[in-house]
Amino acid sequence: MNWIPVGNLEDIPQQGSRVISTSKGEIALFRTLEDEIFAIDNRCPHKGGPLSQGIVHGKRVTCPLHNWVISLASGEALAPDTGCTHRHEVRQNHGVLFLAVDAPSSKE
C-alpha cells in the first residue's frame, strides 16, 4: 500500500469535503467538526450521487440526491437503506493528509 500526500487538514473546512481524482475514480475526503478525517468513494451506493456535496453531521454524510445517510467510518448506508461505498484509509501527520492507494496490479 502506498501513501500519497493529498493536502493539508486546513484545506478542508470543518463539516466539509474535498475531492481527490484518482485512476480508480473520485475519492471524497471529509472533515468532521472534531477534525477527524474520513475518505470514501464520492458515489452514493444508491444512485451514485456525489457524496462530497452532501451534508456532514457527526460521522455521517447525507447524500444530496435522495437523503441516504452514509457512515463515514464504514461507508455503509444506515437503515432502513442498504448498500456500501468503498472506504479508504487516510491519516494525517503534522497537518498533512495522506491517502492510502493500492499498488497497481500487473493486470492494470
PDB file of C-alpha atoms in Angstrom:
ATOM      1  CA  MET A   1       0.000   0.000   0.000  1.00  0.00           C
ATOM      2  CA  ASN A   2       1.289   3.426  -0.943  1.00  0.00           C
ATOM      3  CA  TRP A   3       0.526   6.599   0.978  1.00  0.00           C
ATOM      4  CA  ILE A   4       0.272   9.732  -1.125  1.00  0.00           C
ATOM      5  CA  PRO A   5       0.049  13.295   0.224  1.00  0.00           C
ATOM      6  CA  VAL A   6      -3.273  14.904  -0.721  1.00  0.00           C
ATOM      7  CA  GLY A   7      -3.168  18.242   1.049  1.00  0.00           C
ATOM      8  CA  ASN A   8      -3.455  19.741   4.478  1.00  0.00           C
ATOM      9  CA  LEU A   9      -6.105  19.424   7.151  1.00  0.00           C
ATOM     10  CA  GLU A  10      -6.815  23.146   6.834  1.00  0.00           C
ATOM     11  CA  ASP A  11      -7.657  22.679   3.131  1.00  0.00           C
ATOM     12  CA  ILE A  12     -10.941  21.042   4.155  1.00  0.00           C
ATOM     13  CA  PRO A  13     -13.495  23.101   6.089  1.00  0.00           C
ATOM     14  CA  GLN A  14     -14.981  21.533   9.202  1.00  0.00           C
ATOM     15  CA  GLN A  15     -18.094  19.557   8.199  1.00  0.00           C
ATOM     16  CA  GLY A  16     -16.933  19.876   4.610  1.00  0.00           C
ATOM     17  CA  SER A  17     -15.181  17.829   1.982  1.00  0.00           C
ATOM     18  CA  ARG A  18     -12.574  17.812  -0.758  1.00  0.00           C
ATOM     19  CA  VAL A  19     -12.472  15.554  -3.815  1.00  0.00           C
ATOM     20  CA  ILE A  20      -9.348  13.756  -4.990  1.00  0.00           C
ATOM     21  CA  SER A  21      -9.321  12.347  -8.530  1.00  0.00           C
ATOM     22  CA  THR A  22      -7.561   9.009  -8.799  1.00  0.00           C
ATOM     23  CA  SER A  23      -7.144   6.402 -11.512  1.00  0.00           C
ATOM     24  CA  LYS A  24      -9.938   4.455  -9.789  1.00  0.00           C
ATOM     25  CA  GLY A  25     -12.374   7.356  -9.569  1.00  0.00           C
ATOM     26  CA  GLU A  26     -13.109  10.238  -7.252  1.00  0.00           C
ATOM     27  CA  ILE A  27     -12.452   9.884  -3.536  1.00  0.00           C
ATOM     28  CA  ALA A  28     -14.071  12.355  -1.144  1.00  0.00           C
ATOM     29  CA  LEU A  29     -12.215  13.390   2.000  1.00  0.00           C
ATOM     30  CA  PHE A  30     -14.497  14.571   4.805  1.00  0.00           C
ATOM     31  CA  ARG A  31     -13.558  16.579   7.883  1.00  0.00           C
ATOM     32  CA  THR A  32     -15.816  16.394  10.910  1.00  0.00           C
ATOM     33  CA  LEU A  33     -16.415  19.101  13.468  1.00  0.00           C
ATOM     34  CA  GLU A  34     -13.915  17.232  15.708  1.00  0.00           C
ATOM     35  CA  ASP A  35     -11.245  17.367  12.932  1.00  0.00           C
ATOM     36  CA  GLU A  36     -11.486  13.668  12.146  1.00  0.00           C
ATOM     37  CA  ILE A  37     -10.795  12.821   8.515  1.00  0.00           C
ATOM     38  CA  PHE A  38     -12.532  10.076   6.536  1.00  0.00           C
ATOM     39  CA  ALA A  39     -12.190   9.029   2.902  1.00  0.00           C
ATOM     40  CA  ILE A  40     -14.842   7.219   0.867  1.00  0.00           C
ATOM     41  CA  ASP A  41     -15.708   6.943  -2.811  1.00  0.00           C
ATOM     42  CA  ASN A  42     -17.547  10.035  -3.991  1.00  0.00           C
ATOM     43  CA  ARG A  43     -20.566   7.937  -5.031  1.00  0.00           C
ATOM     44  CA  CYS A  44     -23.641   7.136  -3.042  1.00  0.00           C
ATOM     45  CA  PRO A  45     -24.395   3.369  -3.192  1.00  0.00           C
ATOM     46  CA  HIS A  46     -27.990   4.222  -4.113  1.00  0.00           C
ATOM     47  CA  LYS A  47     -27.768   6.081  -7.431  1.00  0.00           C
ATOM     48  CA  GLY A  48     -24.220   7.424  -7.484  1.00  0.00           C
ATOM     49  CA  GLY A  49     -24.952  10.845  -6.019  1.00  0.00           C
ATOM     50  CA  PRO A  50     -21.879  12.993  -5.277  1.00  0.00           C
ATOM     51  CA  LEU A  51     -21.433  12.472  -1.527  1.00  0.00           C
ATOM     52  CA  SER A  52     -18.914  15.333  -1.397  1.00  0.00           C
ATOM     53  CA  GLN A  53     -21.868  17.679  -1.947  1.00  0.00           C
ATOM     54  CA  GLY A  54     -23.823  16.189   0.940  1.00  0.00           C
ATOM     55  CA  ILE A  55     -24.286  17.447   4.466  1.00  0.00           C
ATOM     56  CA  VAL A  56     -21.762  16.205   7.054  1.00  0.00           C
ATOM     57  CA  HIS A  57     -23.264  15.604  10.505  1.00  0.00           C
ATOM     58  CA  GLY A  58     -21.291  13.773  13.144  1.00  0.00           C
ATOM     59  CA  LYS A  59     -19.506  10.893  11.413  1.00  0.00           C
ATOM     60  CA  ARG A  60     -22.123  10.698   8.673  1.00  0.00           C
ATOM     61  CA  VAL A  61     -22.919  12.340   5.360  1.00  0.00           C
ATOM     62  CA  THR A  62     -26.344  12.690   3.785  1.00  0.00           C
ATOM     63  CA  CYS A  63     -26.453  12.218   0.030  1.00  0.00           C
ATOM     64  CA  PRO A  64     -27.694  15.370  -1.721  1.00  0.00           C
ATOM     65  CA  LEU A  65     -29.863  13.423  -4.175  1.00  0.00           C
ATOM     66  CA  HIS A  66     -32.129  11.184  -2.099  1.00  0.00           C
ATOM     67  CA  ASN A  67     -31.117  11.797   1.524  1.00  0.00           C
ATOM     68  CA  TRP A  68     -29.491   8.443   2.123  1.00  0.00           C
ATOM     69  CA  VAL A  69     -27.261   8.644   5.200  1.00  0.00           C
ATOM     70  CA  ILE A  70     -23.805   7.086   4.832  1.00  0.00           C
ATOM     71  CA  SER A  71     -21.423   6.267   7.695  1.00  0.00           C
ATOM     72  CA  LEU A  72     -18.086   7.954   7.043  1.00  0.00           C
ATOM     73  CA  ALA A  73     -16.320   5.365   9.196  1.00  0.00           C
ATOM     74  CA  SER A  74     -17.595   2.306   7.330  1.00  0.00           C
ATOM     75  CA  GLY A  75     -19.037   3.603   4.050  1.00  0.00           C
ATOM     76  CA  GLU A  76     -22.269   1.733   4.775  1.00  0.00           C
ATOM     77  CA  ALA A  77     -25.744   3.173   4.307  1.00  0.00           C
ATOM     78  CA  LEU A  78     -27.711   3.440   7.537  1.00  0.00           C
ATOM     79  CA  ALA A  79     -31.024   1.582   7.950  1.00  0.00           C
ATOM     80  CA  PRO A  80     -33.545   1.347   6.508  1.00  0.00           C
ATOM     81  CA  ASP A  81     -31.344   1.739   3.419  1.00  0.00           C
ATOM     82  CA  THR A  82     -28.731  -0.834   2.482  1.00  0.00           C
ATOM     83  CA  GLY A  83     -25.556  -0.635   0.461  1.00  0.00           C
ATOM     84  CA  CYS A  84     -21.985   0.453   0.851  1.00  0.00           C
ATOM     85  CA  THR A  85     -19.463   2.731  -0.777  1.00  0.00           C
ATOM     86  CA  HIS A  86     -15.764   1.916  -0.596  1.00  0.00           C
ATOM     87  CA  ARG A  87     -13.855   3.360   2.353  1.00  0.00           C
ATOM     88  CA  HIS A  88     -10.196   4.358   2.055  1.00  0.00           C
ATOM     89  CA  GLU A  89      -7.505   4.673   4.674  1.00  0.00           C
ATOM     90  CA  VAL A  90      -6.401   8.221   5.404  1.00  0.00           C
ATOM     91  CA  ARG A  91      -4.060   9.586   8.035  1.00  0.00           C
ATOM     92  CA  GLN A  92      -2.516  12.874   8.955  1.00  0.00           C
ATOM     93  CA  ASN A  93       0.975  13.726  10.057  1.00  0.00           C
ATOM     94  CA  HIS A  94       1.609  17.250  11.353  1.00  0.00           C
ATOM     95  CA  GLY A  95      -1.476  18.508   9.498  1.00  0.00           C
ATOM     96  CA  VAL A  96      -0.570  16.866   6.170  1.00  0.00           C
ATOM     97  CA  LEU A  97      -3.126  14.338   4.905  1.00  0.00           C
ATOM     98  CA  PHE A  98      -2.054  11.060   3.321  1.00  0.00           C
ATOM     99  CA  LEU A  99      -4.363   8.770   1.378  1.00  0.00           C
ATOM    100  CA  ALA A 100      -3.660   5.052   1.039  1.00  0.00           C
ATOM    101  CA  VAL A 101      -3.776   3.822  -2.514  1.00  0.00           C
ATOM    102  CA  ASP A 102      -3.473   0.259  -3.609  1.00  0.00           C
ATOM    103  CA  ALA A 103      -0.423  -0.551  -5.634  1.00  0.00           C
ATOM    104  CA  PRO A 104      -1.454  -1.112  -9.251  1.00  0.00           C
ATOM    105  CA  SER A 105      -1.771  -4.754 -10.130  1.00  0.00           C
ATOM    106  CA  SER A 106       0.152  -6.247 -13.012  1.00  0.00           C
ATOM    107  CA  LYS A 107      -3.154  -6.606 -14.923  1.00  0.00           C
ATOM    108  CA  GLU A 108      -3.898  -2.857 -14.915  1.00  0.00           C
TER     109      GLU A 108
END
